[in-house]
């Protein structure tokens, strides 16, 4: 349901969405104002949605594109059977992003 559910159902990225649609009142507790969500595919099958929440009113287009790229990387890593440590090491050189799905 919510933003992540819409992304999974439509297999499409959504930007500048309201975090409250996913998180309910907890979004207000953490002062989250915007989110972007991208589908995660593993071997061309939908695996889930990667949703990133921020306290700013909107994410930049560059950050939104980074979330899409991160979703692709997560799908590829899952397909390859990567461990959480391997995922962490691969991401070490990239822009830090806090995410939940």
mmCIF file of C-alpha atoms in Angstrom:
data_model
loop_
_atom_site.group_PDB
_atom_site.id
_atom_site.type_symbol
_atom_site.label_atom_id
_atom_site.label_comp_id
_atom_site.label_asym_id
_atom_site.label_seq_id
_atom_site.Cartn_x
_atom_site.Cartn_y
_atom_site.Cartn_z
ATOM 1 C CA UNK A 1 0.000 0.000 0.000
ATOM 2 C CA UNK A 2 1.012 3.633 -0.092
ATOM 3 C CA UNK A 3 3.832 4.956 -2.230
ATOM 4 C CA UNK A 4 5.853 1.728 -2.168
ATOM 5 C CA UNK A 5 2.773 -0.307 -3.072
ATOM 6 C CA UNK A 6 1.948 1.980 -5.978
ATOM 7 C CA UNK A 7 5.519 1.660 -7.286
ATOM 8 C CA UNK A 8 5.386 -2.119 -7.008
ATOM 9 C CA UNK A 9 1.979 -2.325 -8.689
ATOM 10 C CA UNK A 10 2.913 0.034 -11.524
ATOM 11 C CA UNK A 11 6.603 -0.908 -11.806
ATOM 12 C CA UNK A 12 7.454 2.750 -12.143
ATOM 13 C CA UNK A 13 9.404 5.371 -10.168
ATOM 14 C CA UNK A 14 7.499 7.982 -8.196
ATOM 15 C CA UNK A 15 9.143 11.220 -7.045
ATOM 16 C CA UNK A 16 8.217 13.930 -4.582
ATOM 17 C CA UNK A 17 5.586 11.816 -2.875
ATOM 18 C CA UNK A 18 4.207 12.310 0.627
ATOM 19 C CA UNK A 19 5.909 10.010 3.181
ATOM 20 C CA UNK A 20 2.728 9.934 5.259
ATOM 21 C CA UNK A 21 1.178 7.721 2.542
ATOM 22 C CA UNK A 22 3.666 4.976 3.501
ATOM 23 C CA UNK A 23 4.499 5.699 7.113
ATOM 24 C CA UNK A 24 1.396 7.312 8.547
ATOM 25 C CA UNK A 25 1.894 9.548 11.578
ATOM 26 C CA UNK A 26 5.491 8.407 12.089
ATOM 27 C CA UNK A 27 6.386 10.537 9.047
ATOM 28 C CA UNK A 28 5.385 13.620 11.061
ATOM 29 C CA UNK A 29 7.265 12.372 14.139
ATOM 30 C CA UNK A 30 10.502 12.293 12.114
ATOM 31 C CA UNK A 31 9.616 15.446 10.134
ATOM 32 C CA UNK A 32 9.803 13.578 6.814
ATOM 33 C CA UNK A 33 8.413 15.698 3.998
ATOM 34 C CA UNK A 34 9.242 13.960 0.742
ATOM 35 C CA UNK A 35 10.149 10.572 -0.691
ATOM 36 C CA UNK A 36 11.148 8.872 -3.901
ATOM 37 C CA UNK A 37 10.494 5.214 -4.613
ATOM 38 C CA UNK A 38 11.854 2.948 -7.342
ATOM 39 C CA UNK A 39 11.055 -0.664 -8.217
ATOM 40 C CA UNK A 40 13.711 -3.300 -7.566
ATOM 41 C CA UNK A 41 13.934 -6.009 -10.203
ATOM 42 C CA UNK A 42 15.820 -9.294 -9.862
ATOM 43 C CA UNK A 43 16.278 -11.142 -13.148
ATOM 44 C CA UNK A 44 13.449 -9.116 -14.725
ATOM 45 C CA UNK A 45 11.017 -10.039 -11.925
ATOM 46 C CA UNK A 46 9.727 -7.447 -9.472
ATOM 47 C CA UNK A 47 11.365 -8.019 -6.074
ATOM 48 C CA UNK A 48 10.085 -4.969 -4.204
ATOM 49 C CA UNK A 49 10.388 -1.209 -3.936
ATOM 50 C CA UNK A 50 13.230 0.910 -2.583
ATOM 51 C CA UNK A 51 11.833 4.037 -0.955
ATOM 52 C CA UNK A 52 13.939 6.889 0.403
ATOM 53 C CA UNK A 53 12.459 9.461 2.775
ATOM 54 C CA UNK A 54 13.897 12.922 3.487
ATOM 55 C CA UNK A 55 13.106 15.924 5.662
ATOM 56 C CA UNK A 56 13.439 18.401 2.780
ATOM 57 C CA UNK A 57 10.319 19.484 0.855
ATOM 58 C CA UNK A 58 11.630 17.811 -2.333
ATOM 59 C CA UNK A 59 14.572 15.791 -3.581
ATOM 60 C CA UNK A 60 16.736 17.041 -6.393
ATOM 61 C CA UNK A 61 16.483 15.325 -9.754
ATOM 62 C CA UNK A 62 20.040 14.078 -9.229
ATOM 63 C CA UNK A 63 19.143 12.427 -5.919
ATOM 64 C CA UNK A 64 16.040 10.871 -7.463
ATOM 65 C CA UNK A 65 18.184 9.445 -10.256
ATOM 66 C CA UNK A 66 20.624 8.104 -7.636
ATOM 67 C CA UNK A 67 17.778 6.250 -5.923
ATOM 68 C CA UNK A 68 16.854 4.650 -9.257
ATOM 69 C CA UNK A 69 20.467 3.615 -9.773
ATOM 70 C CA UNK A 70 20.653 2.242 -6.230
ATOM 71 C CA UNK A 71 17.492 0.196 -6.846
ATOM 72 C CA UNK A 72 19.133 -1.317 -9.945
ATOM 73 C CA UNK A 73 22.320 -2.094 -7.998
ATOM 74 C CA UNK A 74 20.333 -3.749 -5.201
ATOM 75 C CA UNK A 75 18.505 -5.920 -7.731
ATOM 76 C CA UNK A 76 21.757 -6.950 -9.402
ATOM 77 C CA UNK A 77 23.387 -7.702 -6.044
ATOM 78 C CA UNK A 78 20.443 -9.845 -4.966
ATOM 79 C CA UNK A 79 20.561 -11.704 -8.281
ATOM 80 C CA UNK A 80 24.254 -12.410 -7.729
ATOM 81 C CA UNK A 81 23.640 -13.591 -4.176
ATOM 82 C CA UNK A 82 25.661 -10.807 -2.563
ATOM 83 C CA UNK A 83 25.977 -10.750 1.213
ATOM 84 C CA UNK A 84 25.123 -7.605 3.226
ATOM 85 C CA UNK A 85 28.861 -6.994 3.784
ATOM 86 C CA UNK A 86 29.539 -7.126 0.053
ATOM 87 C CA UNK A 87 26.696 -4.663 -0.544
ATOM 88 C CA UNK A 88 28.189 -2.315 2.059
ATOM 89 C CA UNK A 89 31.653 -2.473 0.517
ATOM 90 C CA UNK A 90 30.309 -1.731 -2.972
ATOM 91 C CA UNK A 91 28.404 1.291 -1.710
ATOM 92 C CA UNK A 92 31.342 2.720 0.246
ATOM 93 C CA UNK A 93 32.428 4.998 -2.599
ATOM 94 C CA UNK A 94 28.964 6.386 -3.323
ATOM 95 C CA UNK A 95 26.795 9.142 -1.948
ATOM 96 C CA UNK A 96 25.283 7.990 1.375
ATOM 97 C CA UNK A 97 21.513 7.476 1.208
ATOM 98 C CA UNK A 98 19.207 6.428 4.026
ATOM 99 C CA UNK A 99 16.503 4.082 2.771
ATOM 100 C CA UNK A 100 13.686 1.842 3.852
ATOM 101 C CA UNK A 101 11.110 -0.179 2.024
#
